[in-house]
XYZ file of C-alpha atoms in Angstrom:
519
model
C 2.568 7.920 -26.779
C 2.379 10.959 -29.189
C 1.905 10.884 -33.200
C 6.434 11.083 -33.987
C 8.246 8.622 -33.578
C 11.801 9.202 -33.963
C 15.060 6.885 -35.072
C 16.789 5.619 -31.101
C 19.518 8.713 -31.964
C 17.164 11.478 -30.500
C 16.474 9.516 -27.091
C 18.248 7.855 -24.909
C 18.120 4.389 -24.795
C 21.498 4.677 -28.465
C 24.027 6.556 -26.589
C 25.351 4.136 -24.903
C 25.922 3.248 -28.609
C 26.856 5.847 -29.866
C 29.134 6.271 -27.293
C 30.688 2.624 -28.102
C 30.674 4.023 -31.613
C 32.375 6.880 -30.875
C 34.835 6.567 -28.158
C 34.574 3.272 -27.622
C 38.263 3.016 -25.295
C 37.389 6.435 -22.545
C 36.228 5.898 -19.534
C 32.532 6.222 -19.338
C 32.603 4.751 -16.389
C 34.896 4.723 -12.604
C 33.457 2.845 -9.265
C 35.328 4.247 -6.978
C 33.883 1.871 -3.733
C 35.623 -0.929 -5.980
C 38.327 0.226 -8.037
C 36.992 -0.965 -11.674
C 36.459 1.558 -14.337
C 34.264 0.999 -17.341
C 35.085 2.343 -21.050
C 31.590 3.321 -23.397
C 32.463 0.106 -25.234
C 32.028 -1.843 -22.542
C 29.050 0.057 -20.569
C 26.556 -1.392 -23.896
C 27.386 -4.682 -23.201
C 26.401 -4.306 -19.559
C 23.249 -2.339 -20.985
C 22.589 -4.719 -23.791
C 22.852 -7.815 -21.087
C 20.504 -5.853 -18.935
C 18.081 -5.538 -21.349
C 18.248 -9.166 -22.857
C 17.664 -9.668 -18.136
C 14.885 -7.688 -18.545
C 12.955 -9.085 -21.652
C 13.651 -12.481 -19.928
C 11.950 -11.108 -16.664
C 9.437 -10.389 -18.862
C 9.460 -6.538 -18.652
C 8.258 -4.853 -21.230
C 7.603 -1.191 -23.004
C 6.023 0.528 -20.744
C 6.562 -1.078 -17.624
C 8.148 -0.276 -15.041
C 12.007 -1.596 -13.353
C 12.505 -0.119 -9.837
C 15.542 -0.429 -8.241
C 16.207 -0.297 -4.067
C 20.129 0.450 -4.035
C 22.974 3.190 -3.404
C 25.188 4.615 -6.564
C 26.388 1.525 -8.496
C 27.388 -0.091 -11.220
C 24.047 -2.100 -11.919
C 21.851 1.235 -10.742
C 24.135 2.733 -14.350
C 23.393 -0.632 -15.999
C 19.703 -0.321 -15.347
C 19.260 3.360 -16.148
C 20.656 2.366 -19.753
C 19.169 -0.811 -21.012
C 15.255 1.301 -20.162
C 15.738 3.108 -22.675
C 17.240 0.526 -24.679
C 14.138 -1.433 -24.060
C 11.418 1.086 -23.920
C 10.703 0.278 -20.170
C 10.497 3.211 -17.185
C 13.147 3.233 -13.874
C 12.163 3.768 -10.844
C 14.398 4.830 -8.468
C 12.670 4.547 -4.896
C 15.025 5.774 -1.958
C 17.101 2.628 0.515
C 16.826 5.386 3.066
C 12.663 5.658 3.081
C 11.232 3.497 6.222
C 9.000 0.198 5.070
C 5.341 2.366 4.848
C 6.932 5.246 2.763
C 8.628 2.413 0.664
C 5.890 0.650 0.574
C 3.200 3.475 -0.440
C 6.040 4.328 -3.601
C 5.590 0.619 -4.369
C 1.725 0.642 -4.399
C 2.189 3.291 -6.959
C 5.000 2.342 -9.415
C 3.739 -0.073 -8.781
C 6.006 -2.838 -10.931
C 6.658 -6.042 -13.007
C 10.531 -6.214 -11.310
C 12.322 -5.251 -8.556
C 16.057 -4.829 -8.947
C 17.013 -4.266 -4.771
C 20.029 -3.927 -3.505
C 21.674 -6.987 -0.938
C 21.941 -4.437 2.808
C 17.738 -3.760 1.672
C 15.742 -6.655 0.903
C 14.824 -6.693 4.483
C 13.344 -3.656 4.582
C 12.278 -3.604 0.678
C 10.224 -7.485 1.395
C 8.214 -5.809 4.122
C 7.110 -3.044 2.078
C 5.913 -5.293 -0.383
C 4.316 -6.960 2.149
C 2.742 -3.612 3.698
C 1.892 -2.291 -0.242
C -1.433 -3.168 -1.674
C -1.886 -5.357 -5.059
C 2.005 -5.039 -5.854
C 2.664 -8.336 -7.293
C 6.402 -8.104 -9.265
C 9.732 -10.032 -9.922
C 12.873 -9.275 -7.359
C 16.832 -9.803 -8.295
C 19.423 -9.151 -6.213
C 22.143 -7.459 -6.289
C 24.801 -8.688 -3.946
C 26.779 -6.055 -2.398
C 30.574 -7.900 -2.819
C 31.725 -5.134 -0.870
C 29.140 -5.355 1.882
C 28.803 -7.688 4.501
C 25.335 -8.850 2.851
C 24.272 -11.262 0.784
C 20.493 -11.964 -0.634
C 18.211 -15.138 0.730
C 19.043 -17.917 -0.640
C 15.794 -18.310 -2.750
C 16.163 -14.762 -3.686
C 17.761 -15.387 -7.100
C 20.820 -12.393 -8.423
C 21.896 -10.528 -10.594
C 25.291 -11.996 -11.506
C 23.438 -15.021 -12.178
C 20.281 -14.021 -13.882
C 22.111 -11.435 -16.073
C 22.792 -13.632 -19.217
C 25.844 -13.545 -21.438
C 25.636 -11.972 -24.982
C 26.846 -8.462 -24.946
C 25.755 -7.750 -28.454
C 23.171 -5.319 -29.487
C 20.294 -5.848 -28.596
C 16.734 -5.236 -30.995
C 15.351 -1.628 -30.113
C 11.390 -0.553 -29.826
C 10.321 2.842 -31.892
C 9.654 5.406 -29.506
C 9.114 8.560 -29.041
C 10.812 11.774 -26.986
C 8.280 12.101 -25.562
C 7.991 8.362 -24.470
C 8.846 8.581 -20.355
C 12.295 6.548 -19.144
C 12.019 7.742 -15.566
C 9.975 8.174 -12.355
C 11.148 10.402 -10.420
C 10.191 10.992 -6.645
C 9.834 14.344 -5.192
C 11.868 15.271 -1.860
C 8.838 15.951 -0.031
C 8.859 15.372 3.285
C 5.396 15.504 4.552
C 3.580 12.623 3.186
C 4.042 10.802 0.085
C 6.147 11.792 -2.365
C 5.380 12.852 -5.504
C 6.499 10.436 -8.776
C 7.316 12.417 -11.020
C 7.075 11.317 -15.306
C 10.567 12.777 -16.821
C 9.927 11.902 -20.604
C 13.635 10.322 -22.857
C 13.099 14.917 -24.488
C 13.406 16.105 -21.266
C 16.409 13.591 -20.530
C 17.701 15.055 -23.646
C 17.169 18.440 -23.659
C 18.275 19.000 -20.303
C 21.833 17.277 -21.207
C 21.887 19.215 -24.225
C 20.831 22.717 -21.750
C 24.062 21.894 -19.482
C 26.265 20.791 -21.904
C 25.687 24.371 -24.064
C 25.079 26.767 -21.090
C 27.943 25.487 -18.479
C 30.376 24.568 -20.866
C 31.021 20.989 -21.205
C 34.146 19.217 -22.632
C 35.107 15.697 -24.181
C 37.891 15.542 -21.496
C 35.470 16.314 -18.094
C 35.489 14.143 -15.588
C 32.883 15.105 -12.243
C 32.813 13.377 -8.766
C 29.057 11.759 -8.267
C 27.779 13.110 -5.610
C 23.888 12.929 -5.295
C 22.190 9.499 -4.670
C 20.408 7.771 -7.682
C 17.051 8.154 -6.863
C 17.690 11.913 -7.022
C 17.665 13.473 -10.271
C 20.437 14.838 -9.124
C 22.090 11.453 -9.140
C 21.459 11.548 -13.605
C 20.251 14.819 -14.561
C 21.910 17.210 -12.944
C 25.542 16.016 -14.679
C 26.231 12.472 -15.300
C 23.958 12.305 -18.065
C 25.443 15.215 -19.729
C 28.988 14.425 -19.104
C 27.835 10.674 -21.066
C 26.142 13.058 -23.633
C 29.803 14.437 -24.204
C 31.823 11.238 -23.302
C 33.422 12.429 -20.481
C 34.324 10.450 -17.452
C 32.033 9.752 -13.981
C 33.184 8.653 -10.725
C 30.628 7.210 -7.896
C 30.820 5.424 -4.902
C 28.597 3.798 -2.740
C 29.230 6.138 0.511
C 29.832 9.332 0.723
C 33.449 10.498 2.724
C 34.599 13.947 2.630
C 37.703 12.377 2.095
C 38.238 10.132 0.209
C 35.951 12.913 -2.447
C 38.719 15.308 -2.251
C 41.042 12.194 -3.040
C 38.448 11.857 -6.243
C 39.139 14.788 -7.108
C 42.902 15.126 -7.271
C 43.716 11.777 -8.085
C 40.823 11.193 -10.964
C 41.797 14.922 -12.507
C 37.925 16.053 -11.529
C 36.520 19.344 -13.472
C 33.263 19.433 -12.683
C 31.330 19.248 -10.005
C 28.352 19.842 -8.183
C 26.995 19.875 -4.827
C 24.375 20.819 -1.769
C 26.034 22.887 0.270
C 26.501 21.433 3.170
C 29.013 19.148 1.449
C 30.990 21.987 0.070
C 30.985 22.973 3.469
C 32.793 19.536 4.595
C 35.388 19.407 1.880
C 36.137 22.643 3.672
C 35.901 21.343 7.015
C 38.409 18.295 6.030
C 41.855 18.355 7.605
C 43.094 17.799 3.327
C 41.097 20.456 2.099
C 44.278 22.956 2.287
C 46.829 19.937 0.568
C 44.229 18.592 -1.831
C 45.169 19.300 -6.429
C 41.604 21.278 -6.701
C 43.319 22.320 -10.205
C 41.957 20.471 -12.343
C 38.210 21.905 -11.060
C 36.843 23.805 -13.939
C 32.528 24.042 -12.903
C 32.113 24.244 -9.793
C 27.922 24.551 -8.236
C 25.970 24.839 -5.784
C 21.958 23.598 -5.687
C 19.346 22.021 -3.547
C 19.541 25.432 -0.434
C 21.748 28.613 -0.493
C 25.294 27.820 -0.082
C 26.465 30.590 2.540
C 29.344 33.101 1.737
C 31.559 31.297 3.853
C 32.041 28.507 2.118
C 32.034 30.229 -1.330
C 34.999 32.186 -0.171
C 36.297 29.384 0.750
C 36.103 27.895 -2.916
C 37.322 31.186 -3.941
C 40.424 31.467 -1.391
C 41.724 28.409 -3.099
C 40.909 29.413 -7.082
C 37.719 27.806 -7.024
C 34.990 29.807 -9.296
C 31.904 28.294 -7.116
C 28.971 29.523 -8.486
C 25.055 28.629 -7.098
C 22.394 26.760 -9.282
C 18.924 25.553 -9.417
C 17.430 23.102 -10.289
C 14.086 20.906 -9.166
C 13.263 17.534 -10.103
C 9.814 19.023 -12.449
C 12.095 21.013 -14.634
C 15.303 20.741 -15.420
C 17.561 20.800 -13.130
C 19.971 23.054 -14.438
C 17.568 26.018 -15.154
C 20.660 28.422 -14.690
C 23.684 29.604 -15.954
C 26.398 32.118 -14.855
C 27.637 34.903 -17.044
C 31.546 34.594 -18.365
C 32.861 36.422 -16.102
C 30.061 37.192 -13.624
C 31.033 39.210 -10.072
C 31.093 38.489 -6.892
C 28.792 40.722 -5.586
C 25.659 38.083 -7.724
C 27.192 35.216 -6.089
C 23.871 35.356 -3.632
C 22.050 35.582 -7.541
C 21.791 31.116 -9.219
C 22.092 33.624 -12.214
C 20.646 34.183 -15.614
C 18.244 31.500 -16.917
C 19.917 28.995 -18.942
C 20.726 28.647 -22.898
C 16.448 26.426 -23.409
C 14.552 28.031 -20.594
C 12.197 31.405 -19.605
C 11.599 32.795 -16.468
C 9.929 34.918 -15.034
C 8.464 36.178 -10.991
C 4.733 36.457 -10.528
C 2.144 37.137 -7.952
C -1.625 36.722 -8.307
C -0.346 35.494 -11.939
C 1.785 38.575 -13.442
C 5.672 39.396 -13.923
C 6.226 41.053 -11.007
C 8.988 44.344 -10.691
C 12.669 43.732 -10.648
C 13.838 43.452 -6.777
C 10.001 42.326 -5.692
C 9.083 38.846 -4.509
C 6.851 36.662 -6.096
C 6.600 32.457 -7.401
C 9.257 31.767 -10.247
C 7.947 29.413 -13.096
C 9.752 28.074 -16.003
C 8.848 27.362 -18.957
C 11.578 24.471 -21.479
C 10.931 21.492 -23.314
C 13.246 19.688 -20.310
C 9.850 20.109 -17.877
C 8.494 16.928 -16.291
C 5.510 15.402 -18.460
C 3.810 15.507 -14.985
C 2.776 13.852 -12.329
C 2.034 10.556 -11.869
C -1.726 9.777 -11.765
C -2.549 12.753 -9.659
C -4.218 14.874 -12.665
C -5.021 17.776 -10.124
C -1.742 18.083 -8.439
C -0.168 18.351 -12.196
C -2.326 20.432 -14.031
C -1.424 22.141 -10.595
C 2.246 22.512 -11.449
C 1.521 22.165 -14.781
C -1.091 23.201 -16.239
C -1.342 27.053 -17.541
C 2.308 26.233 -19.513
C 4.820 27.213 -16.769
C 6.150 25.005 -13.830
C 5.016 26.044 -11.156
C 7.854 26.036 -8.590
C 6.120 26.764 -5.349
C 9.701 28.325 -5.255
C 9.808 32.354 -3.849
C 12.520 34.646 -6.199
C 13.087 38.030 -7.778
C 15.437 39.424 -10.773
C 17.512 42.371 -10.071
C 17.833 45.008 -12.762
C 20.541 43.066 -14.528
C 19.230 39.922 -15.045
C 19.949 37.444 -12.048
C 17.811 35.850 -9.878
C 17.446 34.949 -6.754
C 15.504 31.963 -4.898
C 14.538 33.510 -1.817
C 13.213 30.304 -0.018
C 9.860 27.943 -0.110
C 6.491 30.062 -0.065
C 5.420 27.260 2.280
C 8.807 28.508 4.131
C 7.937 32.155 4.117
C 5.569 33.206 6.909
C 4.127 36.612 8.057
C 5.137 38.097 11.813
C 2.805 41.087 12.863
C 1.841 41.654 8.773
C 5.034 42.212 7.813
C 6.938 38.646 5.819
C 9.717 37.246 6.946
C 11.821 34.994 4.314
C 13.578 32.648 7.064
C 16.901 31.718 3.880
C 17.587 35.493 4.647
C 17.368 34.987 8.605
C 19.627 32.419 7.936
C 22.228 34.000 5.777
C 22.785 35.930 8.204
C 22.855 34.141 11.372
C 25.278 31.664 9.498
C 28.450 34.894 9.493
C 27.959 34.363 13.324
C 31.542 32.435 13.550
C 29.833 29.601 17.154
C 27.213 29.050 13.676
C 27.833 25.752 11.908
C 23.900 25.247 10.508
C 21.015 26.769 10.789
C 16.841 26.850 9.911
C 14.686 29.536 10.840
C 11.464 28.176 11.328
C 7.929 29.798 12.437
C 6.842 29.637 15.907
C 3.103 30.092 17.309
C 3.593 34.107 18.858
C 1.075 35.356 21.457
C 1.650 38.980 19.638
C 2.939 38.689 16.283
C 0.523 35.933 15.289
C 4.206 34.480 13.881
C 8.062 34.754 15.266
C 11.269 33.266 13.460
C 12.765 30.230 16.253
C 16.749 30.054 15.148
C 17.932 26.531 15.622
C 21.588 25.883 16.038
C 23.666 23.872 14.258
C 27.897 24.633 16.627
C 28.200 26.788 19.456
C 25.674 26.064 22.416
C 27.379 28.601 24.888
C 25.935 30.908 22.017
C 22.625 33.158 23.591
C 19.912 34.775 22.407
C 20.708 37.638 23.538
C 23.691 36.947 21.679
C 22.106 36.242 17.718
C 20.021 39.417 19.092
C 23.094 41.843 19.723
C 24.649 40.521 15.875
C 21.151 40.914 14.012
C 21.539 45.189 14.641
C 21.799 46.620 12.170
C 21.813 43.086 9.292
C 17.409 42.576 10.059
C 14.818 44.399 10.469
C 13.832 43.314 14.130
C 10.335 41.634 12.239
C 12.844 39.308 11.087
C 15.703 37.977 14.113
C 14.685 34.875 15.843
C 11.922 35.446 19.432
C 13.825 32.188 20.782
C 16.783 29.797 19.335
C 17.104 26.225 20.168
C 20.194 23.584 19.306
C 20.673 20.688 17.443
C 24.196 18.616 17.409
C 22.750 17.584 14.018
C 20.976 18.424 11.211
C 18.190 16.142 10.403
C 18.595 15.260 6.879
C 16.978 13.873 3.512
C 18.458 13.512 0.937
C 21.998 13.717 -0.222
C 23.175 15.699 2.954
C 20.236 18.633 1.896
C 19.307 19.616 5.254
C 14.770 18.263 6.457
C 13.710 21.679 6.902
C 9.723 20.459 7.594
C 11.724 17.854 10.086
C 13.568 20.539 12.071
C 10.013 22.217 11.721
C 7.844 18.850 13.408
C 10.493 19.176 16.216
C 10.744 22.661 16.758
C 7.484 24.049 15.865
C 6.637 24.941 19.139
C 8.104 28.186 21.161
């Protein structure tokens, strides 16, 4: 802990208490899966009860609380309660296989493990495989599911104390850890990123200031809470300013459209696949979208056709950029931004410095290099991984591992991951550029381009397509003629019924490469 110790107003622990004082009757959370609505007074009382549960279970300051669950009010309780007690919340993906979950449990080593009932069996298997992890398991009984916890497992409802009065909060530094969030890596065990109270607060302030959030904003949460998007994209910023967050256990495009209309949603952030599914739904044309004021795409490039569909409905959709290690809200579109800048992520947000470098030096406008970021909302590093932390954070800038360019007007464009770029006949090929062209074809719903070995050129592209399987390689070559340089045009194609995903409907590029990375 740093030497500076602040009052609770400078860190996340007092937020539910402050909101309960300033706007006690305003709705802070809506659970669309059950219809329950929670005021800020309700949320603070629930957080106080959960804080007492943590202490009763022996969870001390800096101890870790892991949770394996879908998005539900109890996970919100844990977020607010760990902030009050100075303990650390480590949400873990319920989508992981037991060996993968075991590796993360071994890394996090939680003092308490809270598990939603449907995932108890897999989590217990993971615990059996995790080395040296001794923890207490508390189950959240999912009343809206058939699954129930085993009789010998204490449940959240039975365990949480009834006293919802104020709890004593320890002195904390803004540099103390509030969250451990695992990266979305699809090879090896994901890294656990250390997120301080300071980072959460600054990302929230940055988002409010740069995106123009308001106290009357309502946002449906489309990201899972084991993802930085589940907390830091809009949930925490909206709570910070006193708005309303709507959650649900599962994603369904029809239900999300209904939520937007029913709740009068004004802010919506989602990955491109979700935004496309909304436009493809039967209810799209009839849904009232007039309340939407801020709509952002993140987690990958958004296709022109999808953006145009939203614009045609009068919604000012634009693209954003973030990562677990920094922010994640790093860019904003200027007021009145021109449509020809739609492929960019805009300009650096209020409290963010950005640069594009090659060999450690800034590149000329238009040139491609690695994107680096600097902001008080950057993470502190990776848990128990000094080498990776030094590589990513050691220069004073966050090395994102993403390729980008900045134009003469100061707009940044994400060109793809450094690791995704390949060299064909001595020329750099950026898959995202090729994918953007192929996605314009009427027969293509989704596309991922991966490199495959080639005797003549070293590597060439293979386009893995989701769409009309009557499309031929000759069709692809003809469509790309005049749109792409010949060396960028894929030399092989393959089809999938649906793209594999990792995280919130985000395409798992590594899984595609693993399956199709041979000729």
